[in-house]
CSV table of C-alpha atoms and ligand atoms in Angstrom, one decimal:
chain,number,residue,atom,x,y,z
A,1,MET,CA,112.8,62.5,67.9
A,2,ASP,CA,114.0,63.5,71.3
A,3,TRP,CA,117.6,63.4,70.1
A,4,ARG,CA,119.0,65.1,73.2
A,5,SER,CA,118.0,62.1,75.4
A,6,LEU,CA,119.1,59.7,72.6
A,7,ALA,CA,122.4,61.4,72.3
A,8,GLY,CA,123.0,60.8,76.0
A,9,LEU,CA,122.7,57.0,75.4
A,10,THR,CA,125.7,56.7,73.1
A,11,SER,CA,129.4,56.7,74.0
A,12,LYS,CA,130.2,58.3,70.6
A,13,ASN,CA,131.2,61.9,70.2
A,14,ILE,CA,128.3,63.4,68.2
A,15,GLU,CA,128.6,67.1,69.3
A,16,LYS,CA,128.7,68.5,65.7
A,17,SER,CA,125.9,66.2,64.6
A,18,CYS,CA,123.8,67.5,67.5
A,19,ALA,CA,124.3,71.1,66.4
A,20,VAL,CA,123.0,70.2,63.0
A,21,ILE,CA,120.0,68.4,64.5
A,22,GLU,CA,119.2,71.4,66.6
A,23,SER,CA,119.0,73.7,63.6
A,24,ASP,CA,117.1,71.0,61.6
A,25,GLU,CA,114.4,70.9,64.2
A,26,ARG,CA,114.0,74.7,63.9
A,27,PHE,CA,113.9,74.9,60.1
A,28,ILE,CA,112.8,71.6,58.6
A,29,PRO,CA,109.3,70.2,59.0
A,30,GLY,CA,109.0,67.0,60.9
A,31,ALA,CA,107.1,65.2,58.2
A,32,VAL,CA,110.3,64.9,56.2
A,33,ALA,CA,111.7,62.4,58.5
A,34,ILE,CA,111.6,58.9,59.9
A,35,LYS,CA,114.9,59.4,61.7
A,36,TYR,CA,117.0,56.7,63.3
A,37,PHE,CA,120.3,57.8,64.8
A,38,PRO,CA,121.6,61.3,65.9
A,39,MET,CA,124.0,61.5,63.0
A,40,ALA,CA,124.5,64.2,60.4
A,41,ILE,CA,126.3,62.8,57.3
A,42,GLU,CA,129.3,64.9,56.3
A,43,ARG,CA,131.0,62.9,53.5
A,44,ALA,CA,131.1,59.5,51.8
A,45,GLN,CA,133.3,57.4,49.6
A,46,GLY,CA,132.7,54.0,48.2
A,47,SER,CA,131.1,51.9,51.0
A,48,LEU,CA,132.1,54.3,53.7
A,49,VAL,CA,130.3,57.3,55.3
A,50,TRP,CA,131.6,59.8,57.9
A,51,ASP,CA,129.5,61.9,60.1
A,52,ALA,CA,130.0,65.6,61.1
A,53,ASP,CA,132.2,64.5,64.1
A,54,GLY,CA,134.4,62.2,61.9
A,55,ASN,CA,132.9,58.9,63.0
A,56,ARG,CA,133.3,56.3,60.3
A,57,TYR,CA,130.6,53.9,59.2
A,58,ILE,CA,130.3,51.0,56.7
A,59,ASP,CA,127.1,51.8,54.8
A,60,PHE,CA,124.6,49.0,54.7
A,61,LEU,CA,121.8,51.4,53.7
A,62,THR,CA,123.3,53.3,50.7
A,63,SER,CA,121.0,56.2,51.3
A,64,ALA,CA,118.0,53.9,50.9
A,65,ALA,CA,119.2,51.8,48.0
A,66,VAL,CA,120.7,54.7,46.0
A,67,TYR,CA,124.4,54.0,45.8
A,68,ASN,CA,124.5,50.7,44.0
A,69,ALA,CA,128.0,51.6,42.7
A,70,GLY,CA,129.1,53.1,46.1
A,71,HIS,CA,129.4,56.8,47.0
A,72,CYS,CA,131.2,59.2,44.6
A,73,HIS,CA,132.0,56.6,42.0
A,74,PRO,CA,134.8,58.3,40.0
A,75,ALA,CA,133.1,57.7,36.6
A,76,VAL,CA,129.9,59.3,37.9
A,77,VAL,CA,131.7,62.2,39.6
A,78,GLU,CA,133.6,62.9,36.4
A,79,ALA,CA,130.5,62.8,34.2
A,80,VAL,CA,128.7,65.2,36.5
A,81,ARG,CA,131.7,67.5,36.7
A,82,GLU,CA,132.0,67.6,32.9
A,83,GLN,CA,128.3,68.3,32.3
A,84,VAL,CA,127.8,70.8,35.0
A,85,GLY,CA,130.7,73.0,33.6
A,86,LYS,CA,129.3,72.8,30.1
A,87,LEU,CA,125.5,73.0,30.4
A,88,GLN,CA,123.6,72.6,33.6
A,89,ASN,CA,120.4,72.2,31.7
A,90,TYR,CA,118.1,73.8,29.2
A,91,THR,CA,114.5,72.7,29.3
A,92,VAL,CA,113.7,69.9,27.0
A,93,VAL,CA,110.1,71.0,27.0
A,94,TYR,CA,110.9,73.5,24.3
A,95,PHE,CA,114.1,72.3,22.6
A,96,TYR,CA,116.2,69.2,22.5
A,97,ASN,CA,119.0,67.7,24.5
A,98,ASP,CA,121.1,64.7,23.5
A,99,ARG,CA,121.7,63.8,27.2
A,100,GLN,CA,118.2,62.6,27.8
A,101,VAL,CA,118.0,60.9,24.4
A,102,ARG,CA,121.3,59.0,25.0
A,103,LEU,CA,120.0,57.9,28.4
A,104,ALA,CA,116.7,56.8,27.0
A,105,GLU,CA,118.4,54.8,24.3
A,106,LEU,CA,120.6,53.1,26.9
A,107,LEU,CA,117.8,52.4,29.3
A,108,THR,CA,115.4,51.0,26.8
A,109,SER,CA,118.1,48.5,25.8
A,110,THR,CA,118.1,47.1,29.4
A,111,ALA,CA,114.4,46.5,29.6
A,112,PRO,CA,112.9,43.1,28.7
A,113,GLY,CA,110.3,42.8,25.8
A,114,ASP,CA,110.6,42.7,22.1
A,115,PHE,CA,108.6,45.9,21.2
A,116,PRO,CA,109.4,49.6,20.5
A,117,LYS,CA,110.2,51.3,23.8
A,118,LYS,CA,110.6,54.8,25.1
A,119,ALA,CA,111.6,56.5,28.4
A,120,ALA,CA,110.1,59.5,30.2
A,121,PHE,CA,112.1,61.2,32.9
A,122,GLY,CA,111.3,62.9,36.2
A,123,PHE,CA,113.0,63.4,39.5
A,124,SER,CA,112.1,60.9,42.1
A,125,GLY,CA,110.5,57.5,42.4
A,126,SER,CA,107.2,59.1,43.4
A,127,ASP,CA,106.8,61.2,40.3
A,128,GLY,CA,107.9,58.2,38.2
A,129,VAL,CA,105.0,56.2,39.7
A,130,ASP,CA,102.6,59.2,38.9
A,131,ALA,CA,103.8,59.2,35.3
A,132,ALA,CA,103.3,55.5,34.9
A,133,ILE,CA,99.8,55.8,36.3
A,134,ARG,CA,99.1,58.7,33.9
A,135,ALA,CA,100.3,56.7,31.0
A,136,ALA,CA,98.2,53.6,31.9
A,137,ARG,CA,95.1,55.7,32.3
A,138,SER,CA,95.7,57.6,29.1
A,139,PHE,CA,96.3,54.4,27.1
A,140,THR,CA,93.4,52.4,28.4
A,141,GLY,CA,90.8,55.1,29.0
A,142,ARG,CA,90.1,53.4,32.3
A,143,ARG,CA,90.3,54.7,35.9
A,144,GLN,CA,91.2,52.1,38.5
A,145,ILE,CA,94.7,51.3,39.6
A,146,LEU,CA,95.1,48.0,41.4
A,147,SER,CA,97.9,48.2,43.9
A,148,PHE,CA,99.0,46.0,46.8
A,149,LYS,CA,98.6,46.2,50.6
A,150,GLU,CA,101.8,47.2,52.4
A,151,SER,CA,103.3,48.5,49.2
A,152,TYR,CA,105.4,51.7,49.1
A,153,HIS,CA,105.2,53.9,46.0
A,154,GLY,CA,106.0,57.4,47.1
A,155,MET,CA,104.7,60.7,48.6
A,156,THR,CA,103.3,62.7,45.7
A,157,THR,CA,99.5,62.7,45.9
A,158,ALA,CA,99.0,60.0,43.2
A,159,SER,CA,101.9,57.8,44.4
A,160,LEU,CA,100.7,58.1,48.0
A,161,SER,CA,97.2,57.1,46.9
A,162,VAL,CA,98.6,53.8,45.6
A,163,THR,CA,100.8,53.3,48.7
A,164,GLY,CA,99.5,50.5,50.9
A,165,ILE,CA,101.8,50.8,53.9
A,166,ILE,CA,100.7,54.2,55.0
A,167,GLY,CA,97.5,53.9,57.1
A,168,SER,CA,94.3,55.7,56.2
A,169,ASP,CA,94.5,57.5,59.6
A,170,VAL,CA,97.6,59.2,58.4
A,171,LYS,CA,96.3,59.8,54.9
A,172,LYS,CA,92.8,61.0,55.8
A,173,ARG,CA,93.3,64.8,55.4
A,174,VAL,CA,95.0,64.5,52.1
A,175,CYS,CA,92.9,64.5,48.9
A,176,LEU,CA,93.8,61.1,47.5
A,177,ASP,CA,92.9,59.5,44.3
A,178,PRO,CA,89.7,57.5,45.0
A,179,ASN,CA,90.2,55.1,42.0
A,180,VAL,CA,92.6,52.8,43.7
A,181,VAL,CA,92.0,49.3,45.0
A,182,PHE,CA,94.4,47.2,47.1
A,183,ALA,CA,95.0,43.5,46.8
A,184,GLU,CA,96.9,41.1,49.1
A,185,TYR,CA,100.6,40.8,48.2
A,186,PRO,CA,101.5,37.1,48.3
A,187,ASP,CA,103.9,37.1,51.3
A,188,PRO,CA,105.2,33.6,51.7
A,189,TYR,CA,106.1,34.1,55.4
A,190,ARG,CA,103.0,36.0,56.6
A,191,ASN,CA,99.8,36.0,54.7
A,192,PRO,CA,96.1,36.1,55.7
A,193,TRP,CA,95.6,32.5,54.6
A,194,GLY,CA,98.2,31.0,57.0
A,195,ILE,CA,99.9,29.3,54.1
A,196,ASP,CA,103.7,28.5,54.2
A,197,GLY,CA,104.4,30.0,50.8
A,198,TYR,CA,107.9,28.7,50.7
A,199,ALA,CA,106.7,25.1,51.0
A,200,ASP,CA,103.5,25.7,49.0
A,201,PRO,CA,104.0,28.5,46.5
A,202,GLU,CA,101.1,27.1,44.3
A,203,GLY,CA,98.7,27.3,47.2
A,204,LEU,CA,99.7,30.8,48.1
A,205,THR,CA,99.5,31.9,44.4
A,206,GLU,CA,96.0,30.3,44.1
A,207,GLU,CA,94.6,32.2,47.1
A,208,ALA,CA,96.3,35.5,46.1
A,209,MET,CA,95.0,35.2,42.5
A,210,ARG,CA,91.5,34.3,43.8
A,211,SER,CA,91.3,37.4,46.0
A,212,LEU,CA,92.8,39.6,43.2
A,213,GLY,CA,90.3,38.0,40.7
A,214,GLU,CA,87.4,39.2,43.0
A,215,ILE,CA,88.7,42.7,42.8
A,216,LEU,CA,89.1,42.6,39.0
A,217,ASP,CA,85.5,41.2,38.8
A,218,ARG,CA,84.2,44.1,40.8
A,219,HIS,CA,85.9,46.6,38.5
A,220,ARG,CA,85.8,44.6,35.2
A,221,GLY,CA,86.6,46.8,32.2
A,222,ASP,CA,87.7,49.7,34.4
A,223,VAL,CA,91.2,48.6,35.6
A,224,ALA,CA,93.9,50.6,33.9
A,225,ALA,CA,96.9,49.1,35.6
A,226,VAL,CA,98.2,46.7,38.1
A,227,LEU,CA,101.1,48.3,39.9
A,228,ILE,CA,103.5,45.9,41.6
A,229,GLU,CA,106.9,45.8,43.3
A,230,PRO,CA,108.7,42.6,42.2
A,231,ALA,CA,109.9,42.5,45.7
A,232,GLN,CA,108.0,44.5,48.3
A,233,GLY,CA,110.8,46.7,49.6
A,234,ASP,CA,109.6,48.8,52.5
A,235,GLY,CA,107.1,46.0,53.3
A,236,GLY,CA,110.2,44.1,54.4
A,237,MET,CA,111.8,42.8,51.2
A,238,ILE,CA,109.2,40.2,50.4
A,239,PHE,CA,109.5,38.1,47.3
A,240,PRO,CA,106.3,36.8,45.7
A,241,PRO,CA,106.2,33.2,44.3
A,242,LYS,CA,107.3,33.1,40.7
A,243,GLU,CA,104.0,31.5,39.6
A,244,PHE,CA,102.1,34.5,41.0
A,245,MET,CA,104.0,36.9,38.8
A,246,THR,CA,103.4,34.7,35.8
A,247,ARG,CA,99.7,34.4,36.4
A,248,LEU,CA,99.5,38.1,37.1
A,249,ARG,CA,101.1,38.8,33.7
A,250,ASP,CA,98.6,36.4,32.0
A,251,VAL,CA,95.6,38.0,33.5
A,252,THR,CA,96.7,41.5,32.8
A,253,GLU,CA,97.5,40.6,29.2
A,254,ARG,CA,94.1,38.9,28.8
A,255,GLU,CA,92.2,41.9,30.2
A,256,GLY,CA,94.1,44.6,28.5
A,257,ILE,CA,95.5,45.9,31.8
A,258,VAL,CA,98.9,47.7,31.9
A,259,LEU,CA,101.4,45.9,34.1
A,260,ILE,CA,103.6,48.4,35.8
A,261,ASP,CA,106.7,46.9,37.3
A,262,GLU,CA,107.8,49.3,40.1
A,263,GLU,CA,111.5,48.9,40.4
A,264,VAL,CA,112.4,52.1,42.2
A,265,GLN,CA,114.1,50.2,45.0
A,266,THR,CA,114.9,46.9,43.3
A,267,GLY,CA,116.4,47.9,40.0
A,268,MET,CA,119.9,48.7,38.5
A,269,GLY,CA,121.5,45.3,39.4
A,270,ARG,CA,120.6,45.2,43.1
A,271,SER,CA,118.7,41.9,42.8
A,272,GLY,CA,121.4,40.1,40.9
A,273,ARG,CA,119.7,40.9,37.6
A,274,TRP,CA,119.4,44.3,35.9
A,275,TRP,CA,115.7,44.4,36.8
A,276,ALA,CA,114.2,42.2,39.6
A,277,ILE,CA,111.3,41.3,37.3
A,278,GLU,CA,113.8,39.2,35.3
A,279,HIS,CA,113.8,36.7,38.2
A,280,PHE,CA,110.2,35.9,37.2
A,281,ASP,CA,110.7,35.7,33.4
A,282,VAL,CA,107.9,38.2,33.1
A,283,VAL,CA,107.8,41.1,30.6
A,284,PRO,CA,106.0,44.1,32.0
A,285,ASP,CA,104.6,46.9,30.0
A,286,LEU,CA,106.2,49.7,31.9
A,287,ILE,CA,109.1,49.8,34.4
A,288,VAL,CA,109.5,52.6,36.9
A,289,SER,CA,113.1,53.3,38.0
A,290,ALA,CA,114.6,56.0,40.3
A,291,LYS,CA,116.9,55.9,43.4
A,292,ALA,CA,120.1,54.1,42.1
A,293,LEU,CA,119.4,55.2,38.5
A,294,GLY,CA,120.9,58.7,39.0
A,295,GLY,CA,124.1,57.6,40.7
A,296,GLY,CA,123.2,60.0,43.5
A,297,LEU,CA,121.5,62.7,41.5
A,298,PRO,CA,117.7,62.9,41.4
A,299,ILE,CA,116.1,61.3,38.4
A,300,SER,CA,113.3,58.9,37.7
A,301,ALA,CA,112.4,57.1,34.5
A,302,VAL,CA,109.4,55.3,33.2
A,303,ILE,CA,110.7,52.8,30.6
A,304,GLY,CA,108.5,50.7,28.4
A,305,ARG,CA,106.0,50.3,25.6
A,306,ALA,CA,106.2,53.3,23.3
A,307,ASP,CA,102.5,53.1,22.4
A,308,ILE,CA,101.6,53.4,26.1
A,309,LEU,CA,103.9,56.3,26.8
A,310,ASP,CA,102.9,58.0,23.6
A,311,ALA,CA,99.2,57.9,24.7
A,312,VAL,CA,99.9,60.6,27.3
A,313,PRO,CA,98.4,63.9,26.0
A,314,VAL,CA,100.8,66.8,25.5
A,315,PRO,CA,102.1,68.3,27.8
A,316,LEU,CA,101.3,66.0,30.7
A,317,LEU,CA,104.9,64.8,31.1
A,318,ALA,CA,106.5,68.2,30.7
A,319,TYR,CA,108.3,69.4,33.8
A,320,THR,CA,110.8,72.3,33.4
A,321,HIS,CA,113.6,70.1,34.6
A,322,THR,CA,112.6,66.8,33.0
A,323,GLY,CA,115.6,65.0,31.4
A,324,HIS,CA,117.9,67.3,33.3
A,325,ALA,CA,121.2,67.3,31.6
A,326,VAL,CA,123.4,66.8,34.7
A,327,SER,CA,121.1,64.1,36.2
A,328,CYS,CA,121.1,62.4,32.8
A,329,ALA,CA,124.9,62.5,32.5
A,330,SER,CA,125.2,61.1,36.0
A,331,ALA,CA,122.6,58.4,35.2
A,332,GLU,CA,124.3,57.5,31.9
A,333,ALA,CA,127.6,57.0,33.7
A,334,MET,CA,125.8,55.0,36.4
A,335,VAL,CA,124.2,52.7,33.8
A,336,ARG,CA,127.6,52.1,32.2
A,337,VAL,CA,129.2,51.3,35.6
A,338,VAL,CA,126.5,48.8,36.4
A,339,ARG,CA,127.0,47.2,33.1
A,340,ASP,CA,130.8,47.4,32.7
A,341,GLU,CA,131.6,46.4,36.3
A,342,ASP,CA,129.2,43.5,36.3
A,343,LEU,CA,127.5,44.9,39.4
A,344,ALA,CA,124.5,42.5,39.1
A,345,VAL,CA,127.0,39.6,39.3
A,346,ARG,CA,128.8,41.2,42.3
A,347,ALA,CA,125.4,41.6,44.0
A,348,GLU,CA,124.6,38.0,43.4
A,349,GLU,CA,128.0,36.9,44.9
A,350,LYS,CA,127.9,39.2,48.0
A,351,GLY,CA,124.3,38.6,48.6
A,352,LYS,CA,124.9,34.8,48.9
A,353,ILE,CA,127.8,35.4,51.3
A,354,ILE,CA,125.6,37.5,53.6
A,355,ALA,CA,122.6,35.3,53.4
A,356,GLU,CA,124.7,32.2,54.2
A,357,TRP,CA,126.2,34.1,57.2
A,358,PHE,CA,122.8,34.9,58.5
A,359,ARG,CA,121.7,31.3,58.1
A,360,GLU,CA,124.7,30.2,60.3
A,361,LYS,CA,123.7,32.8,62.9
A,362,ALA,CA,120.1,31.6,62.8
A,363,LYS,CA,121.4,28.4,64.4
A,364,LEU,CA,122.4,30.4,67.4
A,365,TYR,CA,119.7,33.0,67.5
A,366,PRO,CA,116.1,31.9,67.4
A,367,PHE,CA,115.0,35.5,66.9
A,368,ILE,CA,116.2,35.3,63.3
A,369,GLY,CA,112.9,34.3,61.8
A,370,ASP,CA,113.2,34.6,58.0
A,371,ILE,CA,116.1,35.5,55.7
A,372,ARG,CA,114.9,36.9,52.4
A,373,GLN,CA,117.5,37.6,49.7
A,374,LYS,CA,118.0,37.9,46.0
A,375,GLY,CA,121.3,39.5,45.2
A,376,LEU,CA,121.7,42.4,47.6
A,377,LEU,CA,118.0,42.9,48.0
A,378,MET,CA,117.8,41.5,51.5
A,379,GLY,CA,115.7,41.6,54.6
A,380,VAL,CA,116.2,39.6,57.8
A,381,GLU,CA,113.0,39.3,59.9
A,382,ILE,CA,113.4,39.4,63.6
A,383,VAL,CA,110.8,37.6,65.7
A,384,SER,CA,110.2,36.5,69.2
A,385,ASP,CA,110.4,32.8,68.2
A,386,ARG,CA,110.1,30.9,65.0
A,387,ILE,CA,106.8,29.1,65.9
A,388,SER,CA,104.7,32.2,66.8
A,389,LYS,CA,106.6,34.4,64.4
A,390,THR,CA,105.6,37.4,66.5
A,391,PRO,CA,107.4,40.4,65.1
A,392,ASP,CA,110.1,41.7,67.5
A,393,LYS,CA,110.6,45.3,66.5
A,394,ALA,CA,112.4,46.1,69.8
A,395,MET,CA,115.0,43.4,69.2
A,396,ALA,CA,115.5,44.6,65.6
A,397,LEU,CA,116.0,48.2,66.7
A,398,LYS,CA,118.5,47.1,69.4
A,399,ILE,CA,120.6,45.2,66.8
A,400,SER,CA,120.4,48.2,64.6
A,401,TRP,CA,121.5,50.6,67.4
A,402,ALA,CA,124.4,48.3,68.5
A,403,ALA,CA,125.6,48.2,64.9
A,404,TRP,CA,125.5,52.0,64.6
A,405,GLU,CA,127.4,52.3,67.9
A,406,LYS,CA,130.1,50.1,66.3
A,407,GLY,CA,130.3,51.8,62.9
A,408,LEU,CA,127.7,50.0,60.7
A,409,ILE,CA,124.6,51.7,59.2
A,410,LEU,CA,122.0,49.0,59.4
A,411,ILE,CA,118.4,50.2,59.8
A,412,THR,CA,115.1,48.4,60.0
A,413,PHE,CA,112.0,48.4,57.7
A,414,GLY,CA,109.0,46.2,57.0
A,415,LYS,CA,105.2,46.3,57.6
A,416,ASN,CA,105.9,45.4,61.2
A,417,GLY,CA,109.1,47.4,61.5
A,418,ASN,CA,111.1,44.3,62.5
A,419,VAL,CA,113.2,43.6,59.5
A,420,LEU,CA,116.9,44.3,59.2
A,421,ARG,CA,117.5,46.1,56.0
A,422,VAL,CA,120.7,44.9,54.3
A,423,ALA,CA,121.5,47.1,51.3
A,424,PRO,CA,125.3,47.7,50.9
A,425,PRO,CA,126.8,48.9,47.7
A,426,LEU,CA,126.9,46.1,45.1
A,427,ASN,CA,130.7,46.5,44.9
A,428,ILE,CA,131.5,46.6,48.6
A,429,PRO,CA,135.1,45.4,49.0
A,430,ASP,CA,135.6,42.0,50.6
A,431,GLU,CA,137.5,43.4,53.6
A,432,LEU,CA,134.7,45.9,54.4
A,433,LEU,CA,132.1,43.2,54.0
A,434,GLN,CA,134.0,41.0,56.5
A,435,GLU,CA,134.4,44.0,58.8
A,436,ALA,CA,130.6,44.6,58.6
A,437,LEU,CA,129.8,41.0,59.4
A,438,GLY,CA,132.1,41.2,62.4
A,439,ILE,CA,130.2,44.2,63.6
A,440,MET,CA,126.9,42.5,62.9
A,441,ASN,CA,128.1,39.5,64.9
A,442,ALA,CA,128.9,41.7,67.9
A,443,SER,CA,125.6,43.6,67.5
A,444,LEU,CA,123.5,40.3,67.5
A,445,GLU,CA,125.4,39.2,70.6
A,446,ASP,CA,124.9,42.6,72.4
A,447,ALA,CA,121.2,42.6,71.6
A,448,ALA,CA,120.7,39.0,72.5
A,449,SER,CA,122.5,39.2,75.8
A,450,GLY,CA,120.6,42.3,76.9
A,451,ARG,CA,123.6,44.7,76.6
A,452,VAL,CA,121.6,47.2,74.6
A,453,SER,CA,119.6,49.6,76.8
A,454,GLU,CA,115.8,49.5,76.6
A,455,ASP,CA,116.0,53.3,76.9
A,456,ILE,CA,116.8,53.7,73.2
A,457,LEU,CA,113.4,52.2,72.2
A,458,PRO,CA,111.1,55.2,72.9
A,459,TYR,CA,113.3,57.4,70.7
A,460,LEU,CA,113.9,55.1,67.7
A,461,LYS,CA,110.7,55.3,65.8
A,462,GLY,CA,111.7,53.3,62.7
A,463,TRP,CA,109.2,52.2,60.2
B,1,PLP,C1,109.5,50.9,45.9
B,1,PLP,C2,109.6,52.4,46.0
B,1,PLP,N1,108.8,53.1,45.2
B,1,PLP,C3,108.8,54.5,45.2
B,1,PLP,C4,109.5,55.2,46.1
B,1,PLP,C5,109.5,56.6,46.2
B,1,PLP,O1,110.7,57.1,45.7
B,1,PLP,P1,111.2,58.6,46.0
B,1,PLP,O2,111.4,58.6,47.5
B,1,PLP,O3,112.5,58.7,45.3
B,1,PLP,O4,110.2,59.5,45.5
B,1,PLP,C6,110.4,54.4,47.0
B,1,PLP,C7,111.2,55.2,48.0
B,1,PLP,O5,111.6,54.6,49.0
B,1,PLP,C8,110.4,53.0,47.0
B,1,PLP,O6,111.1,52.3,47.8
């Protein structure tokens, strides 16, 4: 990012942030980043974030759907403080540690399905996906993983292999797993069959199952797992029809294929249920969790059928820091906060308020093309007009920039980069939510009336 030019386009004081960016460019490789704004985050509390220059922001990103309970939740901070002063960690590869056992017991109690369950821990969503793939292949003795186009599953080699949203031109020099096949994700708003999937979910399901069936036929007897996000997050928060998920469960069960429910972004109450898969009344074999799970510390978990997880040969889930005591303590506190503070219910309430607000705004602004929401899993698609549905990434970035200028972190995502990503903490206080909606209102107005400079566009790469 040419941040110097970008910094010249804001009226904010970002001097200290710029100093951080200058050093970052010298010492941190560029591949780490899809940067948006010239802002170095200094501290955060609840739903608020401050940058190095003291500028205050309401956080509608939560560090990419991490802080479901808000930043520095006191129960999480206390659990970490207590654990870190007692035992940072001692590898569970050789001995035992009650922290990971307690967390596993708690987490397995949240997962649907009436069968014995276990949980395996790692550090990030990416390695959680790797572990689930490893388990599915070990259990079935098969090779192929069926994933979906435009999916995002991570950046380790295995999880990158099953990620659909990164183009093969970018991936081509990396040694990827060849045993991956991609199916169409049934996007009700945009799909290759031109079906309005909101009006005709059965028709969309039929087409998607037909094309998926062709892939299964081609690899019959060799598909270890179907890996699916119950809402395609970085694809732009797309919800498949309920009947698609039900039929997917039926076919995977019939063919002995492990159904991996990838809830790295959607889990821990954000969808208005503990796991987003609960919206579909589907019981998966394995659930992958990360992001919000750790309450801000790095941890992933694969939760699900004990027989599948136990099929992984020793020591193929053994990382030195697996089940790290401090991360487990933080995660255990986080799970209790989500449960005791009814955060899924809060997400449901607040999500409805925001979605309704956008529906009202859509009467004024024809560029609001689609509003997708379950709880506080939300994406608002920005288009040139509702008939052609042409993605308008430039307009989405202008709204996002205007919001940043006014103190709201609201970035974009999606397969066309034109979806506003609405992901505040599930417990955002009402007054901050109202303040954020006020900022969004002014940002929509600014962008619609041409008050946001075109000059920002070459610098904001976005998704
Ligand atoms: C759905 C999904 N899966 C996997 C990942 C990868 O997780 P991580 O970045 O923690 O490795 C992400 C990250 O954005 C994600 O959104």
